[in-house]
CSV table of C-alpha atoms in Angstrom, one decimal:
chain,number,residue,atom,x,y,z
A,14,MET,CA,30.6,-6.5,51.1
A,15,THR,CA,29.5,-4.0,53.7
A,16,TYR,CA,27.0,-2.0,51.8
A,17,ARG,CA,24.8,0.3,53.8
A,18,TRP,CA,21.4,0.1,52.4
A,19,ASN,CA,19.4,3.3,52.5
A,20,TRP,CA,16.3,3.3,50.3
A,21,SER,CA,15.0,6.5,52.0
A,22,VAL,CA,17.6,8.5,50.0
A,23,LEU,CA,15.2,8.1,47.1
A,24,VAL,CA,12.5,10.1,48.8
A,25,THR,CA,14.8,12.6,50.4
A,26,GLU,CA,15.3,16.0,48.9
A,27,PRO,CA,17.1,17.0,46.8
A,28,TYR,CA,17.5,13.5,45.4
A,29,LEU,CA,13.7,12.9,44.8
A,30,GLY,CA,13.7,16.2,42.9
A,31,TRP,CA,16.7,15.1,40.9
A,32,LEU,CA,15.0,11.8,39.9
A,33,LEU,CA,11.9,13.7,38.9
A,34,SER,CA,13.9,16.2,36.9
A,35,GLY,CA,15.8,13.4,35.2
A,36,LEU,CA,12.5,11.7,34.3
A,37,THR,CA,11.2,15.0,32.9
A,38,TRP,CA,14.3,15.3,30.6
A,39,THR,CA,14.0,11.7,29.6
A,40,LEU,CA,10.4,12.3,28.5
A,41,LEU,CA,11.4,15.6,26.7
A,42,VAL,CA,14.3,14.1,24.8
A,43,ALA,CA,12.5,10.9,23.9
A,44,GLY,CA,9.2,12.7,23.0
A,45,THR,CA,10.9,15.3,20.9
A,46,ALA,CA,13.1,12.7,19.2
A,47,TRP,CA,10.0,10.5,18.6
A,48,ILE,CA,8.2,13.3,16.8
A,49,VAL,CA,11.3,14.1,14.6
A,50,ALA,CA,11.8,10.4,13.9
A,51,LEU,CA,8.2,9.7,13.0
A,52,LEU,CA,7.9,12.7,10.6
A,53,ILE,CA,11.3,12.3,8.9
A,54,GLY,CA,11.1,8.5,9.0
A,55,THR,CA,7.7,8.5,7.3
A,56,GLY,CA,8.9,10.9,4.7
A,57,VAL,CA,12.1,9.1,3.9
A,58,GLY,CA,10.3,5.7,3.9
A,59,ILE,CA,7.8,7.0,1.3
A,60,LEU,CA,10.6,8.4,-0.8
A,61,ARG,CA,12.1,4.9,-0.9
A,62,THR,CA,9.0,3.5,-2.5
A,63,LEU,CA,8.2,6.2,-5.1
A,64,PRO,CA,8.4,5.6,-8.8
A,65,SER,CA,11.0,8.4,-9.2
A,66,ARG,CA,14.6,7.1,-9.2
A,67,THR,CA,15.9,10.3,-7.7
A,68,ALA,CA,13.4,10.2,-4.8
A,69,ARG,CA,14.4,6.6,-4.1
A,70,ALA,CA,18.1,7.4,-4.2
A,71,LEU,CA,17.7,10.4,-1.8
A,72,GLY,CA,15.9,8.1,0.6
A,73,THR,CA,18.6,5.4,0.4
A,74,VAL,CA,21.4,7.9,1.0
A,75,TYR,CA,19.6,9.2,4.2
A,76,VAL,CA,19.0,5.7,5.5
A,77,GLU,CA,22.6,4.5,4.8
A,78,ILE,CA,24.2,7.5,6.4
A,79,PHE,CA,22.1,7.5,9.6
A,80,ARG,CA,21.9,3.8,10.3
A,81,ASN,CA,25.6,3.0,9.6
A,82,ILE,CA,27.2,5.3,12.2
A,83,PRO,CA,26.9,4.4,15.9
A,84,LEU,CA,24.4,6.5,17.7
A,85,LEU,CA,26.8,7.7,20.4
A,86,LEU,CA,29.3,8.8,17.7
A,87,GLN,CA,26.4,10.6,15.9
A,88,LEU,CA,25.6,12.6,19.1
A,89,PHE,CA,29.3,13.5,19.5
A,90,LEU,CA,29.5,14.6,15.8
A,91,TRP,CA,26.4,16.8,16.2
A,92,TYR,CA,27.6,18.3,19.4
A,93,PHE,CA,31.4,18.7,19.0
A,94,VAL,CA,32.1,18.5,15.3
A,95,ILE,CA,29.3,19.9,13.2
A,96,PRO,CA,29.2,23.4,14.9
A,97,GLU,CA,32.9,23.7,14.1
A,98,LEU,CA,32.3,22.9,10.4
A,99,LEU,CA,29.4,25.2,10.0
A,100,PRO,CA,29.9,28.9,9.0
A,101,ALA,CA,31.4,30.7,12.0
A,102,GLU,CA,28.2,32.7,13.0
A,103,ILE,CA,25.9,29.7,12.9
A,104,GLY,CA,28.5,27.6,14.9
A,105,ARG,CA,28.7,30.4,17.4
A,106,TRP,CA,25.0,30.7,17.7
A,107,ILE,CA,24.6,27.0,18.3
A,108,LYS,CA,27.3,27.0,21.0
A,109,ARG,CA,26.5,30.3,22.7
A,110,ASP,CA,22.9,31.5,22.0
A,111,LEU,CA,20.8,28.4,21.4
A,112,PRO,CA,19.0,27.8,24.6
A,113,MET,CA,19.6,24.3,26.0
A,114,PRO,CA,22.0,23.2,23.2
A,115,GLU,CA,22.6,19.8,24.8
A,116,PHE,CA,18.9,19.0,24.8
A,117,TRP,CA,18.3,20.1,21.2
A,118,THR,CA,21.4,18.2,20.0
A,119,ALA,CA,20.4,15.1,21.8
A,120,ALA,CA,16.8,15.2,20.7
A,121,LEU,CA,17.5,15.9,17.1
A,122,GLY,CA,20.5,13.5,16.9
A,123,LEU,CA,18.4,10.7,18.4
A,124,GLY,CA,15.5,11.6,16.2
A,125,LEU,CA,17.5,11.7,13.0
A,126,PHE,CA,19.1,8.3,13.8
A,127,THR,CA,15.8,6.7,14.7
A,128,ALA,CA,14.2,8.2,11.5
A,129,ALA,CA,16.5,6.0,9.4
A,130,ARG,CA,15.2,2.9,11.2
A,131,ILE,CA,11.6,4.0,11.0
A,132,ALA,CA,12.1,4.8,7.3
A,133,GLU,CA,13.0,1.2,6.6
A,134,GLN,CA,9.9,0.0,8.5
A,135,VAL,CA,7.7,2.4,6.6
A,136,ARG,CA,9.2,1.2,3.3
A,137,ALA,CA,8.6,-2.4,4.2
A,138,GLY,CA,5.1,-1.6,5.4
A,139,ILE,CA,4.2,0.1,2.1
A,140,GLU,CA,5.8,-2.7,0.1
A,141,ALA,CA,3.8,-5.3,2.1
A,142,VAL,CA,0.6,-3.7,1.0
A,143,GLY,CA,1.3,-5.2,-2.4
A,144,ARG,CA,1.6,-4.3,-6.0
A,145,GLY,CA,-2.1,-5.4,-6.6
A,146,GLN,CA,-3.5,-2.6,-4.3
A,147,ALA,CA,-1.3,0.0,-6.0
A,148,MET,CA,-2.4,-1.3,-9.4
A,149,ALA,CA,-6.1,-1.2,-8.4
A,150,ALA,CA,-5.7,2.4,-7.2
A,151,ALA,CA,-3.9,3.4,-10.4
A,152,ALA,CA,-6.4,1.6,-12.6
A,153,SER,CA,-9.3,3.6,-11.0
A,154,GLY,CA,-7.6,6.8,-12.0
A,155,LEU,CA,-6.2,7.8,-8.6
A,156,SER,CA,-2.9,9.8,-8.9
A,157,THR,CA,0.2,8.5,-7.1
A,158,ALA,CA,-0.4,11.0,-4.3
A,159,GLN,CA,-4.0,10.0,-3.9
A,160,ALA,CA,-3.1,6.3,-4.0
A,161,TYR,CA,-0.7,6.9,-1.1
A,162,ARG,CA,-3.1,9.1,0.8
A,163,HIS,CA,-6.2,6.9,0.6
A,164,VAL,CA,-4.9,3.3,0.0
A,165,LEU,CA,-1.2,2.6,0.6
A,166,LEU,CA,-0.5,4.7,3.7
A,167,PRO,CA,-3.6,3.8,5.7
A,168,ILE,CA,-2.8,0.1,5.2
A,169,ALA,CA,1.0,0.5,5.7
A,170,ALA,CA,0.4,2.4,8.9
A,171,ARG,CA,-1.3,-0.6,10.4
A,172,ASN,CA,1.4,-2.9,9.1
A,173,VAL,CA,4.2,-0.9,10.8
A,174,LEU,CA,2.6,-0.5,14.2
A,175,PRO,CA,4.3,-3.6,15.8
A,176,PRO,CA,7.8,-2.7,14.6
A,177,LEU,CA,7.1,1.0,15.5
A,178,THR,CA,6.4,-0.1,19.1
A,179,SER,CA,10.0,-1.5,19.3
A,180,GLU,CA,11.3,1.8,17.9
A,181,PHE,CA,9.4,3.8,20.5
A,182,LEU,CA,10.9,1.6,23.2
A,183,ASN,CA,14.4,2.0,21.7
A,184,ILE,CA,14.0,5.8,21.7
A,185,VAL,CA,13.1,5.9,25.4
A,186,LYS,CA,16.0,3.7,26.3
A,187,ASN,CA,18.5,5.4,23.9
A,188,SER,CA,17.6,8.8,25.3
A,189,SER,CA,20.0,7.8,28.1
A,190,LEU,CA,22.9,8.5,25.8
A,191,ALA,CA,22.0,12.2,26.1
A,192,LEU,CA,23.9,12.2,29.3
A,193,THR,CA,27.2,11.9,27.4
A,194,ILE,CA,26.7,15.4,26.0
A,195,GLY,CA,25.5,16.8,29.3
A,196,VAL,CA,21.7,16.3,29.5
A,197,LEU,CA,20.9,15.3,33.1
A,198,GLU,CA,18.2,12.9,32.2
A,199,LEU,CA,17.1,10.0,34.2
A,200,THR,CA,20.3,7.9,33.9
A,201,GLY,CA,22.5,11.0,34.4
A,202,GLN,CA,20.6,12.1,37.5
A,203,SER,CA,20.8,8.6,39.1
A,204,ARG,CA,24.5,8.6,38.5
A,205,GLN,CA,24.6,12.1,40.1
A,206,ILE,CA,22.8,10.7,43.2
A,207,GLU,CA,25.2,7.8,43.3
A,208,SER,CA,28.2,10.1,43.4
A,209,ASN,CA,26.7,12.3,46.0
A,210,THR,CA,25.4,9.7,48.4
A,211,PHE,CA,27.3,6.5,47.4
A,212,GLN,CA,23.8,4.8,47.3
A,213,GLY,CA,24.4,3.6,43.8
A,214,ILE,CA,22.3,0.5,44.0
A,215,GLU,CA,19.2,2.4,45.2
A,216,ALA,CA,19.7,5.2,42.6
A,217,PHE,CA,20.2,2.8,39.6
A,218,THR,CA,17.4,0.5,40.8
A,219,ALA,CA,15.0,3.5,40.8
A,220,ALA,CA,16.1,4.5,37.3
A,221,THR,CA,15.7,0.9,36.1
A,222,LEU,CA,12.1,0.7,37.5
A,223,ILE,CA,11.2,4.0,36.0
A,224,TYR,CA,12.4,3.0,32.6
A,225,VAL,CA,10.5,-0.3,32.8
A,226,LEU,CA,7.4,1.5,33.8
A,227,LEU,CA,7.8,4.0,30.9
A,228,THR,CA,8.3,1.3,28.4
A,229,MET,CA,5.3,-0.7,29.7
A,230,LEU,CA,3.2,2.4,29.3
A,231,VAL,CA,4.4,2.8,25.7
A,232,ILE,CA,3.6,-0.9,25.0
A,233,ALA,CA,0.1,-0.5,26.5
A,234,ALA,CA,-0.5,2.7,24.5
A,235,MET,CA,0.6,1.1,21.2
A,236,ARG,CA,-1.5,-1.9,21.8
A,237,THR,CA,-4.5,0.3,22.2
A,238,VAL,CA,-3.7,2.0,18.9
A,239,GLU,CA,-3.3,-1.4,17.2
A,240,ARG,CA,-6.6,-2.5,18.6
A,241,ALA,CA,-8.4,0.7,17.7
A,242,THR,CA,-7.2,0.6,14.1
A,243,ALA,CA,-7.6,-3.1,13.4
A,244,ILE,CA,-9.5,-3.9,10.2
A,245,PRO,CA,-12.7,-5.9,10.7
A,246,GLY,CA,-12.6,-9.2,8.9
A,247,ILE,CA,-8.8,-9.5,9.1
A,248,LEU,CA,-7.2,-11.5,11.9
A,249,ALA,CA,-5.3,-9.4,14.3
A,250,ARG,CA,-1.6,-9.9,14.4
A,251,ALA,CA,-1.2,-9.2,18.0
B,9,MET,CA,-25.8,-20.1,-4.8
B,10,THR,CA,-28.1,-17.2,-5.1
B,11,ALA,CA,-28.2,-15.8,-8.6
B,12,PRO,CA,-27.9,-12.0,-8.5
B,13,PHE,CA,-30.3,-11.6,-11.4
B,14,PRO,CA,-33.1,-14.1,-10.9
B,15,GLN,CA,-35.1,-12.5,-13.7
B,16,SER,CA,-32.2,-12.3,-16.1
B,17,ARG,CA,-33.6,-12.4,-19.6
B,18,LEU,CA,-30.3,-14.0,-20.6
B,19,LYS,CA,-30.5,-17.1,-18.5
B,20,GLY,CA,-29.4,-20.0,-20.7
B,21,THR,CA,-29.6,-18.1,-23.9
B,22,ALA,CA,-26.8,-17.1,-26.2
B,23,MET,CA,-25.7,-13.5,-26.7
B,24,PRO,CA,-26.6,-11.9,-30.0
B,25,ARG,CA,-23.6,-11.9,-32.1
B,26,THR,CA,-24.4,-8.8,-34.2
B,27,GLY,CA,-24.3,-6.1,-31.6
B,28,PRO,CA,-21.0,-4.2,-31.9
B,29,GLU,CA,-20.4,-1.6,-34.6
B,30,THR,CA,-17.0,-1.8,-36.1
B,31,ALA,CA,-16.5,1.7,-37.3
B,32,SER,CA,-14.5,3.4,-34.5
B,33,PRO,CA,-12.9,0.9,-32.1
B,34,ILE,CA,-12.8,1.9,-28.4
B,35,ILE,CA,-9.5,0.0,-27.9
B,36,ALA,CA,-7.1,-0.3,-30.7
B,37,ILE,CA,-3.8,-2.2,-30.2
B,38,ASP,CA,-1.3,-1.9,-33.0
B,39,ASP,CA,1.9,-4.0,-33.4
B,40,LEU,CA,2.4,-4.1,-29.6
B,41,SER,CA,5.6,-5.6,-28.3
B,42,LYS,CA,7.0,-5.8,-24.7
B,43,ALA,CA,10.0,-7.4,-23.2
B,44,TYR,CA,11.3,-7.8,-19.7
B,45,GLY,CA,15.0,-7.6,-20.4
B,46,SER,CA,15.7,-10.4,-22.9
B,47,LEU,CA,12.3,-12.1,-22.2
B,48,GLN,CA,9.9,-11.2,-24.9
B,49,VAL,CA,6.4,-11.3,-23.3
B,50,LEU,CA,4.4,-9.7,-26.2
B,51,LYS,CA,5.2,-9.9,-29.8
B,52,ASN,CA,3.6,-7.7,-32.5
B,53,CYS,CA,0.1,-8.0,-31.1
B,54,THR,CA,-2.6,-6.2,-33.1
B,55,THR,CA,-6.3,-6.2,-32.4
B,56,SER,CA,-9.1,-3.9,-31.6
B,57,VAL,CA,-12.3,-3.9,-29.6
B,58,ALA,CA,-15.4,-2.1,-30.9
B,59,ARG,CA,-18.0,-0.3,-28.8
B,60,GLY,CA,-20.3,-2.9,-27.2
B,61,GLU,CA,-18.1,-5.8,-28.2
B,62,VAL,CA,-17.1,-8.6,-25.8
B,63,VAL,CA,-13.6,-10.1,-26.5
B,64,VAL,CA,-12.4,-13.0,-24.6
B,65,VAL,CA,-8.6,-13.5,-24.4
B,66,CYS,CA,-7.5,-17.1,-23.8
B,67,GLY,CA,-4.4,-19.1,-23.9
B,68,PRO,CA,-2.0,-21.1,-21.7
B,69,SER,CA,-0.4,-19.6,-18.6
B,70,GLY,CA,2.4,-17.2,-19.4
B,71,SER,CA,1.1,-16.5,-22.8
B,72,GLY,CA,0.9,-12.8,-22.2
B,73,LYS,CA,-2.9,-12.4,-21.8
B,74,SER,CA,-2.8,-10.5,-18.6
B,75,THR,CA,0.1,-8.4,-19.7
B,76,LEU,CA,-1.8,-7.5,-22.8
B,77,ILE,CA,-4.8,-6.2,-21.0
B,78,LYS,CA,-2.7,-4.4,-18.4
B,79,CYS,CA,-1.0,-2.6,-21.3
B,80,VAL,CA,-4.4,-1.2,-22.3
B,81,ASN,CA,-4.7,1.0,-19.3
B,82,GLY,CA,-1.0,1.6,-19.0
B,83,LEU,CA,-0.5,-0.5,-15.9
B,84,GLU,CA,2.3,-2.2,-17.8
B,85,PRO,CA,4.7,-0.2,-19.9
B,86,PHE,CA,5.6,-1.4,-23.4
B,87,GLN,CA,8.5,-0.8,-25.7
B,88,SER,CA,7.0,-0.6,-29.2
B,89,GLY,CA,3.8,-0.4,-31.0
B,90,SER,CA,0.8,1.6,-29.9
B,91,ILE,CA,-2.5,1.4,-28.0
B,92,SER,CA,-5.2,3.9,-28.2
B,93,VAL,CA,-8.3,4.2,-26.1
B,94,GLU,CA,-11.1,6.3,-27.6
B,95,GLY,CA,-8.3,7.9,-29.7
B,96,LEU,CA,-6.0,8.7,-26.8
B,97,SER,CA,-2.6,7.1,-27.1
B,98,VAL,CA,-1.7,5.1,-24.0
B,99,GLY,CA,2.1,5.2,-24.5
B,100,ASP,CA,2.2,8.9,-25.3
B,101,ARG,CA,3.9,10.8,-22.5
B,102,LYS,CA,1.6,13.7,-23.1
B,103,THR,CA,-1.5,11.6,-22.4
B,104,ASP,CA,-3.1,12.1,-19.0
B,105,LEU,CA,-2.9,8.5,-17.9
B,106,THR,CA,-4.9,9.0,-14.8
B,107,ARG,CA,-7.8,10.5,-16.8
B,108,LEU,CA,-7.5,7.7,-19.4
B,109,ARG,CA,-7.6,5.1,-16.6
B,110,SER,CA,-10.6,6.7,-15.0
B,111,ARG,CA,-12.5,5.9,-18.3
B,112,ILE,CA,-11.6,2.1,-18.2
B,113,GLY,CA,-12.8,-0.2,-15.4
B,114,MET,CA,-10.6,-3.0,-14.3
B,115,VAL,CA,-11.3,-6.2,-12.4
B,116,PHE,CA,-8.4,-8.2,-11.0
B,117,GLN,CA,-7.9,-11.9,-10.3
B,118,HIS,CA,-7.4,-11.2,-6.6
B,119,PHE,CA,-10.2,-8.6,-6.3
B,120,GLU,CA,-7.8,-6.0,-4.8
B,121,LEU,CA,-10.5,-4.4,-2.8
B,122,TYR,CA,-9.1,-1.9,-0.2
B,123,PRO,CA,-9.2,-4.0,3.0
B,124,HIS,CA,-9.4,-0.9,5.4
B,125,LEU,CA,-12.5,0.6,3.7
B,126,THR,CA,-16.1,-0.6,3.8
B,127,VAL,CA,-17.7,-1.9,0.7
B,128,ARG,CA,-19.4,1.5,0.2
B,129,ASP,CA,-16.1,3.4,0.7
B,130,ASN,CA,-14.3,1.1,-1.7
B,131,ILE,CA,-16.9,2.0,-4.4
B,132,THR,CA,-17.0,5.7,-3.7
B,133,LEU,CA,-13.3,6.4,-3.3
B,134,ALA,CA,-12.4,7.0,-7.0
B,135,PRO,CA,-15.7,8.7,-8.0
B,136,ARG,CA,-15.2,11.2,-5.2
B,137,HIS,CA,-11.5,11.8,-5.6
B,138,VAL,CA,-11.0,11.4,-9.3
B,139,LEU,CA,-14.4,12.4,-10.8
B,140,ARG,CA,-15.0,14.9,-7.9
B,141,ARG,CA,-18.5,13.7,-7.4
B,142,SER,CA,-20.2,14.7,-4.2
B,143,ARG,CA,-20.3,12.2,-1.3
B,144,ASP,CA,-24.1,11.8,-1.5
B,145,GLU,CA,-24.0,11.3,-5.3
B,146,ALA,CA,-21.3,8.8,-5.0
B,147,ILE,CA,-23.1,6.9,-2.3
B,148,ASP,CA,-26.4,6.8,-4.2
B,149,LYS,CA,-24.6,5.4,-7.2
B,150,ALA,CA,-22.7,2.9,-5.0
B,151,GLU,CA,-25.9,1.6,-3.5
B,152,ALA,CA,-27.6,1.3,-6.8
B,153,LEU,CA,-24.6,-0.7,-8.2
B,154,LEU,CA,-24.5,-2.9,-5.1
B,155,ALA,CA,-28.2,-3.7,-5.7
B,156,ARG,CA,-27.4,-4.5,-9.3
B,157,VAL,CA,-24.7,-7.0,-8.3
B,158,GLY,CA,-27.0,-8.5,-5.6
B,159,LEU,CA,-25.1,-7.1,-2.6
B,160,ALA,CA,-27.4,-4.3,-1.4
B,161,ASP,CA,-27.1,-5.4,2.2
B,162,LYS,CA,-23.3,-5.5,2.3
B,163,ALA,CA,-22.5,-1.8,2.0
B,164,ASP,CA,-21.2,-1.5,5.6
B,165,ARG,CA,-19.2,-4.7,5.5
B,166,PHE,CA,-15.4,-4.8,5.1
B,167,PRO,CA,-13.9,-6.9,2.3
B,168,GLY,CA,-12.5,-9.4,4.8
B,169,GLN,CA,-16.0,-10.2,5.9
B,170,LEU,CA,-17.2,-11.2,2.4
B,171,SER,CA,-16.7,-14.4,0.4
B,172,GLY,CA,-14.5,-14.4,-2.7
B,173,GLY,CA,-17.5,-14.2,-5.0
B,174,GLN,CA,-19.0,-11.4,-3.1
B,175,GLN,CA,-15.7,-9.5,-3.1
B,176,GLN,CA,-15.3,-9.9,-6.8
B,177,ARG,CA,-18.9,-8.6,-7.4
B,178,VAL,CA,-18.0,-5.6,-5.2
B,179,ALA,CA,-14.9,-5.1,-7.4
B,180,ILE,CA,-17.1,-5.1,-10.5
B,181,ALA,CA,-19.4,-2.5,-8.9
B,182,ARG,CA,-16.4,-0.4,-7.9
B,183,ALA,CA,-15.2,-0.4,-11.5
B,184,LEU,CA,-18.7,0.4,-12.8
B,185,ALA,CA,-19.0,3.4,-10.4
B,186,MET,CA,-16.7,5.3,-12.7
B,187,ASP,CA,-19.1,5.0,-15.7
B,188,PRO,CA,-16.3,3.4,-17.7
B,189,VAL,CA,-16.4,3.2,-21.5
B,190,ALA,CA,-14.9,-0.3,-21.4
B,191,MET,CA,-14.1,-2.9,-18.8
B,192,LEU,CA,-11.0,-5.1,-18.5
B,193,PHE,CA,-11.3,-8.4,-16.7
B,194,ASP,CA,-8.0,-10.1,-15.7
B,195,GLU,CA,-9.0,-13.7,-14.8
B,196,PRO,CA,-11.9,-12.6,-12.7
B,197,THR,CA,-12.9,-16.1,-11.5
B,198,SER,CA,-9.5,-17.8,-11.3
B,199,ALA,CA,-9.1,-17.2,-7.6
B,200,LEU,CA,-12.6,-18.3,-6.7
B,201,ASP,CA,-14.0,-21.5,-5.2
B,202,PRO,CA,-15.9,-23.3,-7.9
B,203,GLU,CA,-19.3,-22.7,-6.3
B,204,MET,CA,-18.7,-18.9,-6.5
B,205,ILE,CA,-17.7,-18.7,-10.1
B,206,ASN,CA,-21.2,-18.5,-11.5
B,207,GLU,CA,-22.3,-15.6,-9.4
B,208,VAL,CA,-19.5,-13.5,-10.9
B,209,LEU,CA,-20.0,-14.8,-14.4
B,210,ASP,CA,-23.7,-14.0,-14.1
B,211,VAL,CA,-22.9,-10.4,-13.3
B,212,MET,CA,-20.5,-10.2,-16.3
B,213,THR,CA,-23.0,-11.8,-18.6
B,214,GLU,CA,-25.6,-9.2,-17.6
B,215,LEU,CA,-23.1,-6.4,-18.1
B,216,ALA,CA,-22.4,-7.7,-21.6
B,217,ALA,CA,-26.1,-7.8,-22.4
B,218,ASP,CA,-26.3,-4.2,-21.4
B,219,GLY,CA,-23.8,-3.4,-24.1
B,220,MET,CA,-20.7,-2.9,-22.1
B,221,THR,CA,-17.4,-3.1,-24.0
B,222,MET,CA,-15.4,-5.8,-22.4
B,223,MET,CA,-12.0,-7.4,-22.8
B,224,VAL,CA,-11.9,-10.6,-20.7
B,225,VAL,CA,-9.0,-12.8,-19.9
B,226,THR,CA,-10.5,-16.1,-18.7
B,227,HIS,CA,-10.3,-19.8,-18.8
B,228,GLU,CA,-14.1,-20.1,-18.5
B,229,MET,CA,-14.8,-21.4,-22.0
B,230,GLY,CA,-18.5,-21.8,-21.3
B,231,PHE,CA,-18.7,-18.1,-20.6
B,232,ALA,CA,-16.7,-17.3,-23.7
B,233,ARG,CA,-19.0,-19.4,-25.9
B,234,ARG,CA,-22.1,-17.8,-24.5
B,235,VAL,CA,-21.1,-14.2,-24.2
B,236,ALA,CA,-18.1,-13.4,-26.3
B,237,HIS,CA,-18.4,-11.9,-29.8
B,238,ARG,CA,-14.8,-12.7,-30.6
B,239,VAL,CA,-12.0,-14.8,-29.1
B,240,LEU,CA,-8.3,-14.1,-29.1
B,241,PHE,CA,-6.0,-17.0,-28.6
B,242,MET,CA,-2.5,-16.2,-27.3
B,243,ASP,CA,0.6,-18.2,-26.9
B,244,GLY,CA,4.2,-17.2,-26.4
B,245,GLY,CA,3.3,-13.5,-26.4
B,246,GLN,CA,1.6,-13.6,-29.8
B,247,ILE,CA,-2.0,-13.5,-30.8
B,248,LEU,CA,-2.1,-16.8,-32.7
B,249,GLU,CA,-5.8,-16.7,-33.5
B,250,GLU,CA,-8.5,-14.2,-33.6
B,251,ALA,CA,-11.9,-15.4,-34.7
B,252,PRO,CA,-15.7,-15.0,-34.1
B,253,THR,CA,-16.6,-17.1,-31.1
B,254,ALA,CA,-18.5,-19.9,-33.0
B,255,ALA,CA,-15.7,-20.2,-35.6
B,256,PHE,CA,-13.0,-20.4,-32.9
B,257,PHE,CA,-14.7,-23.1,-30.9
B,258,GLU,CA,-15.9,-25.1,-33.9
B,259,ALA,CA,-12.9,-24.8,-36.2
B,260,PRO,CA,-9.8,-23.5,-34.6
B,261,ARG,CA,-7.2,-22.9,-37.3
B,262,THR,CA,-4.0,-23.5,-35.5
B,263,ASP,CA,-2.8,-26.8,-33.9
B,264,ARG,CA,-1.8,-24.9,-30.8
B,265,ALA,CA,-5.4,-23.6,-30.3
B,266,ARG,CA,-6.8,-27.0,-31.1
B,267,SER,CA,-4.6,-28.8,-28.5
B,268,PHE,CA,-5.4,-26.0,-25.9
B,269,LEU,CA,-9.1,-26.4,-26.5
B,270,SER,CA,-9.0,-30.2,-26.3
B,271,LYS,CA,-7.2,-30.0,-23.0
B,272,ILE,CA,-9.3,-27.4,-21.4
B,273,LEU,CA,-12.7,-28.7,-22.7
B,274,GLN,CA,-12.2,-32.3,-21.5
B,275,HIS,CA,-13.2,-31.4,-18.0
């Protein structure tokens, strides 16, 4: 193999700018998706533990739909299929007038998919708190909402931090699928550099290192949260 | 062991057996039955607890004792019969169950303190959010109760930093903070190391002496003998025997109660 190494391409314009722009889009897609996933995932996870049968059924339907379809296919569905099925004006608005439709589709699609996974973790986290705590809260006269607010959720939140870290890492890595619907995020930009300069090894190495750095930052941040919220008198899990 | 009430006027003495008035019961259980699917866990249970009365519920494991007292504050649903607390029907859908529960204190076998809250916050949570007491008022009350159960110096601790006996005393203080009309105890000493049982029983004895209405599921027959006015003996989901304490221990009427007592009192 006669590969002509040229690491300097990474710090040459415009390629450095492309990498940075790719990193920015990766952060935007992953960050937006994370907020969506956390909000909806928490809500759906709570639904799945409520006394109401209807609430639980709703939560189950959401989880089964979003976790049983491949993520890539979900993005294609949101981007290519759903706008055609919606009423004509809305479909047209999405395709023509919505600013950055690829970004919003990728972020929401990824967020809704991850929400199903987070919902399962939140449900397990609440169930792990135990029936005894729920009974104690009820016995003291707290309403269901108050029991969730003051007892079940604060404990469940601590229970789900470790699995939540994995989900956060997944969302960073899965954001690379956004390139399939045209978001030039980090992976997309490094492929762009490869096709312009034929320095594929350098470009993809750079992307790899940036992903690893990002995920290590996520791990460090989540560890900090775990430590800050640890309950005195209970052995830390970490 | 440090006794929480060194000057207890009750030390070693029997409870007066004539306290409770029988006119209007605080808790009235009438023909109560409950089943999980085909498994009948309570069968036609009828009893009542008068104001100021201490009733001990005993019987072998799986006899329905815990289920019975959890029905009293609606923690366990039941299919037939009725329970009323201060005249409010527990099974009635129109009854405000959270309000009814806020009037009855409950102490659990495994304490069930909230692990993420300090002892003080454990005690003030329900008074502040259910009774809408001010923070300061709730804290004053919590600290007075902690002193009463001998844990005045533990307000800032977390449950995980306390021994089992201390946790259970906090749980009693937490229940008392709601100014309950009655207290339910579900095997309050069964999860404790032997050396911690007495510190909890002492608090309960003191509570009984102060006139609290209590329904206590326990295997502590010494406590029952000293403190209870009446004993219910359950087996197979039925109340097999219901008698004044002395009569129950001296002359149990059923064979089942006799053999239970002989097994449990041997040690």
